Tab-separated table of C-alpha atoms in Angstrom:
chain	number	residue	atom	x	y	z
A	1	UNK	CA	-6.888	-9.637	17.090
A	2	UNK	CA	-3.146	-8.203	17.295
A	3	UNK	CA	-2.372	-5.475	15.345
A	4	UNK	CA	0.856	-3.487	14.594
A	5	UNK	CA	0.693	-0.147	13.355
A	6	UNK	CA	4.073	1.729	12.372
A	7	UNK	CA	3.897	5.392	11.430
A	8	UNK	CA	6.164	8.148	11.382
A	9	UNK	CA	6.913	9.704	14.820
A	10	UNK	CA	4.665	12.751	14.275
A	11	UNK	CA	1.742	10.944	13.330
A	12	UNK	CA	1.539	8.383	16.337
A	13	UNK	CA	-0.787	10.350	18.725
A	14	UNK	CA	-2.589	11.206	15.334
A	15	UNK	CA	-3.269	7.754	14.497
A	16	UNK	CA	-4.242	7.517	18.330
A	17	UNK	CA	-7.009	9.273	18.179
A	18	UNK	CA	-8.109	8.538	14.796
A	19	UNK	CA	-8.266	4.804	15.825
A	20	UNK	CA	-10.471	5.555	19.240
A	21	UNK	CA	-12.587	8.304	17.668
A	22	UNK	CA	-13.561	6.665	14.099
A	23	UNK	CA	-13.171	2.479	15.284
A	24	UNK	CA	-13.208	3.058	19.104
A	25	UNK	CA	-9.836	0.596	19.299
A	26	UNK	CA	-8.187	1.850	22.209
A	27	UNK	CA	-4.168	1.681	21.196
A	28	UNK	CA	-1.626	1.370	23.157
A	29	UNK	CA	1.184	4.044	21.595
A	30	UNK	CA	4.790	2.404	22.312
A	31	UNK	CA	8.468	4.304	22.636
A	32	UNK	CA	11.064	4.025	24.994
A	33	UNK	CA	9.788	4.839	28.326
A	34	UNK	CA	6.584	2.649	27.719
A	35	UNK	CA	8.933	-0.421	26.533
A	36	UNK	CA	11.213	0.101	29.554
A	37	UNK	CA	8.353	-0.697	31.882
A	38	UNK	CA	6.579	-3.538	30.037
A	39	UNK	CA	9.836	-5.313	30.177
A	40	UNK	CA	8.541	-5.549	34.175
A	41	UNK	CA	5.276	-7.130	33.224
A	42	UNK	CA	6.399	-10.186	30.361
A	43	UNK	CA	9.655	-11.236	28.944
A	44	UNK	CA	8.449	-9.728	25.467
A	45	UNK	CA	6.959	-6.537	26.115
A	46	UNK	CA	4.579	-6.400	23.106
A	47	UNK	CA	3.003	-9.011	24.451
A	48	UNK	CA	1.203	-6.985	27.372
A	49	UNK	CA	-1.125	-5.056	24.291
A	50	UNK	CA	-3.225	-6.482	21.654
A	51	UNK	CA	-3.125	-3.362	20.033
A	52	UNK	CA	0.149	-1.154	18.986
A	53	UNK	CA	1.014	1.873	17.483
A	54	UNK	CA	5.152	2.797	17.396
A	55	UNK	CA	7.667	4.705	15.245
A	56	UNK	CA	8.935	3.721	12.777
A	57	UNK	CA	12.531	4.986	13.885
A	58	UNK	CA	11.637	3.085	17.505
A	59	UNK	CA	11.062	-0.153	15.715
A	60	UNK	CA	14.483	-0.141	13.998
A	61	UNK	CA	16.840	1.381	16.527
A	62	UNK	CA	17.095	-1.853	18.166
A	63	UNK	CA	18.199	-5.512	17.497
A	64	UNK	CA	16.568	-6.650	20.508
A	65	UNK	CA	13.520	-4.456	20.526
A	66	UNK	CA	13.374	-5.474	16.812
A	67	UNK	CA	12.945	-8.954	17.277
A	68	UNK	CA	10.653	-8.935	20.030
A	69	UNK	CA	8.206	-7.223	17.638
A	70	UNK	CA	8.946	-10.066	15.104
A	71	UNK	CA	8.245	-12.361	17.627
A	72	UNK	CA	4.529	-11.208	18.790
A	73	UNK	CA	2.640	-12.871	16.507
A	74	UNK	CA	0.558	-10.052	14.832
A	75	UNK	CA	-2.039	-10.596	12.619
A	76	UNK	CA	-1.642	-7.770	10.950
A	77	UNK	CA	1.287	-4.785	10.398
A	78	UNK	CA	-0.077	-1.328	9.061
A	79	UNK	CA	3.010	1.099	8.047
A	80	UNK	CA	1.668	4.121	7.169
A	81	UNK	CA	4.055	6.317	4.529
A	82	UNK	CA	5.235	3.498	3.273
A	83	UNK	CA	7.059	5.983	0.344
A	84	UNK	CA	9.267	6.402	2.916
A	85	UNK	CA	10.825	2.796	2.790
A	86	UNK	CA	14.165	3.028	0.658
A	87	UNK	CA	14.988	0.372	-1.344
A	88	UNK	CA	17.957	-0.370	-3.983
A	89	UNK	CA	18.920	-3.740	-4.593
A	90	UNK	CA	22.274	-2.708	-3.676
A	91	UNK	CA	21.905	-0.974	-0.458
A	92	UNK	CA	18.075	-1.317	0.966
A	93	UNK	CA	17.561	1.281	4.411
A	94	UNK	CA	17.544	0.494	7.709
A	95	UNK	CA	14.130	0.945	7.535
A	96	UNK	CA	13.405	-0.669	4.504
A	97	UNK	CA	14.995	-3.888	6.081
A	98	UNK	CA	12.648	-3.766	9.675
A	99	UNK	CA	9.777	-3.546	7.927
A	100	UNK	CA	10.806	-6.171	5.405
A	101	UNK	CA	11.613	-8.723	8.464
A	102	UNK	CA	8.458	-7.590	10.074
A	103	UNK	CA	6.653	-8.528	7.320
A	104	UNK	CA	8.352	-12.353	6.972
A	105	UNK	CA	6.450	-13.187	10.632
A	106	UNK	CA	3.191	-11.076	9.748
A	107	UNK	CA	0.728	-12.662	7.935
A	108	UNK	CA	-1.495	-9.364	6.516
A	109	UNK	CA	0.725	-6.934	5.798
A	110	UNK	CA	-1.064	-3.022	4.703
A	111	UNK	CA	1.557	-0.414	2.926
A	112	UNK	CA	0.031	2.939	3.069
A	113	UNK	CA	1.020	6.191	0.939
A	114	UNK	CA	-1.171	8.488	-0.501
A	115	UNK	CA	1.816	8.387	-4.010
A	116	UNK	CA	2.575	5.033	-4.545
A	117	UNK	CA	4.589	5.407	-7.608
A	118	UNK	CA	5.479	9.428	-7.153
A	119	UNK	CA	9.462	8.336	-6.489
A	120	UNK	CA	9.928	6.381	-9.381
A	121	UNK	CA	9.080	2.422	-10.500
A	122	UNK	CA	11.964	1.387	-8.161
A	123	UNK	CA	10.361	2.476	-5.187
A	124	UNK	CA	6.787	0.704	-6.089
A	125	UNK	CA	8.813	-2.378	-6.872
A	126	UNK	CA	10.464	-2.088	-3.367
A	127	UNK	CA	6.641	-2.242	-1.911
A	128	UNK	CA	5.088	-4.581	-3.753
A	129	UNK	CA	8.465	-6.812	-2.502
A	130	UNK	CA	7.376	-6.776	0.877
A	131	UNK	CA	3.600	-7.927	0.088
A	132	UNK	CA	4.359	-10.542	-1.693
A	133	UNK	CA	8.317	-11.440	-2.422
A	134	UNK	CA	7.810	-14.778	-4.469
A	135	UNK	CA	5.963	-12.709	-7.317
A	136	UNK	CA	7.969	-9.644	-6.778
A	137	UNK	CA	11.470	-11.028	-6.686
A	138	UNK	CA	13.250	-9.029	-9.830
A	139	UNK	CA	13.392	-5.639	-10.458
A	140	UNK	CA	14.717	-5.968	-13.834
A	141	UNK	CA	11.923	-8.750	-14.215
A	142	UNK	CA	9.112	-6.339	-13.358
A	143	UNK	CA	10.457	-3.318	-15.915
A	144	UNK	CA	9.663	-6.054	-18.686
A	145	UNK	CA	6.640	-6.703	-17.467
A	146	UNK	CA	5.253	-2.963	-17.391
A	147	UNK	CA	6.253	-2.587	-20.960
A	148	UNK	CA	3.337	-5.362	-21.784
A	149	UNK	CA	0.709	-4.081	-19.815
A	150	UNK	CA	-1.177	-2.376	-22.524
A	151	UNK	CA	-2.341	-5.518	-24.492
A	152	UNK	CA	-3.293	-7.200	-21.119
A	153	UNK	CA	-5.289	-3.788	-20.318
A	154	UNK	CA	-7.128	-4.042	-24.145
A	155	UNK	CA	-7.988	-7.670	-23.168
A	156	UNK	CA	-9.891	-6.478	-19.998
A	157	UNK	CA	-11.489	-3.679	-21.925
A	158	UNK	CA	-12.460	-6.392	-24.904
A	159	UNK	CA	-14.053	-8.301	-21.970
A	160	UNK	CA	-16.320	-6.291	-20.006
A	161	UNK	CA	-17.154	-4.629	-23.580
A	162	UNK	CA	-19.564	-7.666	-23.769
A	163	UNK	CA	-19.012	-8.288	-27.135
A	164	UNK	CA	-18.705	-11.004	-29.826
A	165	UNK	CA	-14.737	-12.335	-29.439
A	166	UNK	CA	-12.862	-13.257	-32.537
A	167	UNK	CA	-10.781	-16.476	-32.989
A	168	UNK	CA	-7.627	-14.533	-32.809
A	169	UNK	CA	-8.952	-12.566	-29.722
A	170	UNK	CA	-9.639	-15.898	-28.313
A	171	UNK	CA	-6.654	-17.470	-29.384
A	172	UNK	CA	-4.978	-14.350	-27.336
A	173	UNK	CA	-6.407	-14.488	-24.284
A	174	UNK	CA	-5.658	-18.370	-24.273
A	175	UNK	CA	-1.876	-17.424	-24.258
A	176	UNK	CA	-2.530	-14.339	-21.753
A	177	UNK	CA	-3.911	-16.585	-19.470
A	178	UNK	CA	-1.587	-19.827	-20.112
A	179	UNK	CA	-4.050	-22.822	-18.758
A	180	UNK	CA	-4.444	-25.939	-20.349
A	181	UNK	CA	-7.817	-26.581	-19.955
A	182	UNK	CA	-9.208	-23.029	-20.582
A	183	UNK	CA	-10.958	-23.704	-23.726
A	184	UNK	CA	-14.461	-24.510	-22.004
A	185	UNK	CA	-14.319	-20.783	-20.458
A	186	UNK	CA	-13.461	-19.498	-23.235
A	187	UNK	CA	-15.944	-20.652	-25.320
A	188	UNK	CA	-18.492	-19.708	-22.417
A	189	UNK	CA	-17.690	-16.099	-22.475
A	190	UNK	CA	-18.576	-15.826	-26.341
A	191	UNK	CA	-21.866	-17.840	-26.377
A	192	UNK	CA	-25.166	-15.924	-25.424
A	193	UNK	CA	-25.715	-18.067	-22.817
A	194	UNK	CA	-26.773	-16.724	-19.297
A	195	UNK	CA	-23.243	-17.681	-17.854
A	196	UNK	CA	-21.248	-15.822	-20.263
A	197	UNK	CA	-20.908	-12.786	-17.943
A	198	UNK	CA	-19.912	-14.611	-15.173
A	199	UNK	CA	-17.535	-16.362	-17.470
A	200	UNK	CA	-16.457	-13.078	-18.832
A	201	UNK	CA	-15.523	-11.902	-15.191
A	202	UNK	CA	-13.494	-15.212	-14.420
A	203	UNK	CA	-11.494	-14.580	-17.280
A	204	UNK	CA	-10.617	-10.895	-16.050
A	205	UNK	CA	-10.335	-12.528	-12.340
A	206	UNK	CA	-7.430	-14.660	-14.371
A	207	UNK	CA	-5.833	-12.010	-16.536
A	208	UNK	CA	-5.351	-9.860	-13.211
A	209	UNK	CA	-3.684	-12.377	-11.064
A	210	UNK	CA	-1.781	-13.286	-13.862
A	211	UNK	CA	-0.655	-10.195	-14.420
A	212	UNK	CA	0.630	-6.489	-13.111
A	213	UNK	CA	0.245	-6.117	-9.632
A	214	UNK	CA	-2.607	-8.571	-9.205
A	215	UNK	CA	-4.804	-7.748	-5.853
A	216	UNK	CA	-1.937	-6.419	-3.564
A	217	UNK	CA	-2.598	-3.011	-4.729
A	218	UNK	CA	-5.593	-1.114	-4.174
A	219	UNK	CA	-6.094	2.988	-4.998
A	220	UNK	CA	-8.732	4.953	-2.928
A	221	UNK	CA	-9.862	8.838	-4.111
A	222	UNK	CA	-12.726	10.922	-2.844
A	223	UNK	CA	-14.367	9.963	-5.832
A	224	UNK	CA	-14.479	6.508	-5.170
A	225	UNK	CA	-15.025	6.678	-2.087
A	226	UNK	CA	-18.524	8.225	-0.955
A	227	UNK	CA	-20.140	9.698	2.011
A	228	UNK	CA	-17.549	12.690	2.997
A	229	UNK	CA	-19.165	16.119	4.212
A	230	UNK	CA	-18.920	19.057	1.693
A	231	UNK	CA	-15.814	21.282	1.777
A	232	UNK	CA	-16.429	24.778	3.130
A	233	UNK	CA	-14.007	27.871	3.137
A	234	UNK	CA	-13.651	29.535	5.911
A	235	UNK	CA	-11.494	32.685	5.427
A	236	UNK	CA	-9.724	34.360	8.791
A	237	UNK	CA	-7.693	37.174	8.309
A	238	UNK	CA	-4.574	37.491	10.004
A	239	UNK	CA	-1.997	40.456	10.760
A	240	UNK	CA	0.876	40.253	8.365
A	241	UNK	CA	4.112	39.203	9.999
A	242	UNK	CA	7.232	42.644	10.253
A	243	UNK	CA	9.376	40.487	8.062
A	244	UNK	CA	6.594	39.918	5.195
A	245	UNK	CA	6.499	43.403	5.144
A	246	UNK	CA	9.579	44.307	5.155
A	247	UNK	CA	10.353	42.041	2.143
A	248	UNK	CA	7.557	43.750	0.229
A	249	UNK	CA	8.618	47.033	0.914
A	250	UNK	CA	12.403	45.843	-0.200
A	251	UNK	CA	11.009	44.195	-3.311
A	252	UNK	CA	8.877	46.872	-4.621
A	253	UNK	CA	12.080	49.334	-3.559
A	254	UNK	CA	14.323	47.469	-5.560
A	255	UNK	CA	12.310	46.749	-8.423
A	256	UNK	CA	11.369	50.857	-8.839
């Protein structure tokens, strides 16, 4: 019912109209002028809108303004360019820190950048922190663990292959997965019996919560995603600026 949305100061009225036009939500876009006056109307000023859409740069400017958004009670914070968020373990941003104690009162919590891993494993590492900080805790931790992501990946593959599992591929999996009492699924997903696809999936369902970045990260293309209108080119010619000209005329000068 309450919802946060933090975006970079020259996407707010973007995400304004996006919101009304594709959802019809009706935001209510906060900086300082609009805080000023809801200070009139409650003691926290967030809590005169169910819906919100700020700066990033607004929400950390301020101690005070800061922890009134803490204190709203969202159900859910949205921070769009989330690449943006600078993290070292050394010195984390300004930023990096509001959105982090955002994100201790939030309960849903949606990172959004269209190149998660583009600036290097630090920065994913940095995002994946603020979803979920108990399983994302060490840096140095998670480097390890991306180094042994293949065999988990060619125990996935083995399983929704479909077929016949050896004991040693069995015996693997057991130690992938680490569970005591896993024997009876395991056994399950090599029988022919009618559940051993759905015992097959639980086993994947295990290996990816067990491992890599579990659930908290999800990747969208146009190719997954159906249903968007053809691209069409529309060409529209347009005079050539003085200054483009006179660097061509320079150019092929110089290079006679």
């Amino acid at each position: 019912e309450r919802v946060l949305i933090i975006v970079p100061e020259t996407l707010q009225h973007q995400w304004l109209v996006e919101m009304l036009r594709r959802f019809n939500l009706r935001f209510a876009l906060f900086d300082d002028e609009r805080y000023a006056e809801a200070q009139h109307d409650a003691y926290n000023p967030f809590d005169t809108e169910q819906l919100v859409i700020c700066s990033l740069d607004f929400a950390r400017r301020s101690k005070q303004r800061l922890e009134h958004l803490c204190e709203a009670e969202w159900d859910l914070l949205v921070v769009d360019e989330a690449h943006h968020l600078v993290w070292s373990e050394d010195a984390p941003s300004r930023e990096y820190q509001a959105i982090e104690q955002l994100a201790e009162h939030v309960p849903g919590v949606l990172l959004l950048t269209a190149t998660p891993e583009q600036l290097g494993m630090e920065s994913h590492f940095a995002r994946l922190r603020l979803l979920d900080p108990n399983r994302f805790h060490d840096f140095a931790q998670f480097v390890e663990e991306q180094k042994n992501y293949r065999p988990v990946a060619d125990a996935v593959a083995m399983l929704l292959a479909g077929n016949k599992l050896s004991n040693d591929e069995l015996n693997m999996l057991g130690e992938m997965i680490g569970e005591q009492d896993i024997e009876p699924l395991l056994q399950a997903a090599n029988s022919d019996s009618e559940d051993a696809q759905s015992a097959r999936q639980e086993l994947v369902s295990m290996l990816m919560d067990r491992h890599g970045t579990s659930r908290v990260l999800f990747r969208n293309t146009r190719n997954g995603v159906k249903g968007f209108p053809k691209r069409e080119l529309h060409t529209i010619k347009l005079p050539l600026p003085t200054q483009y000209q006179t660097a061509i005329k320079v150019s092929g000068i110089m290079g006679a």
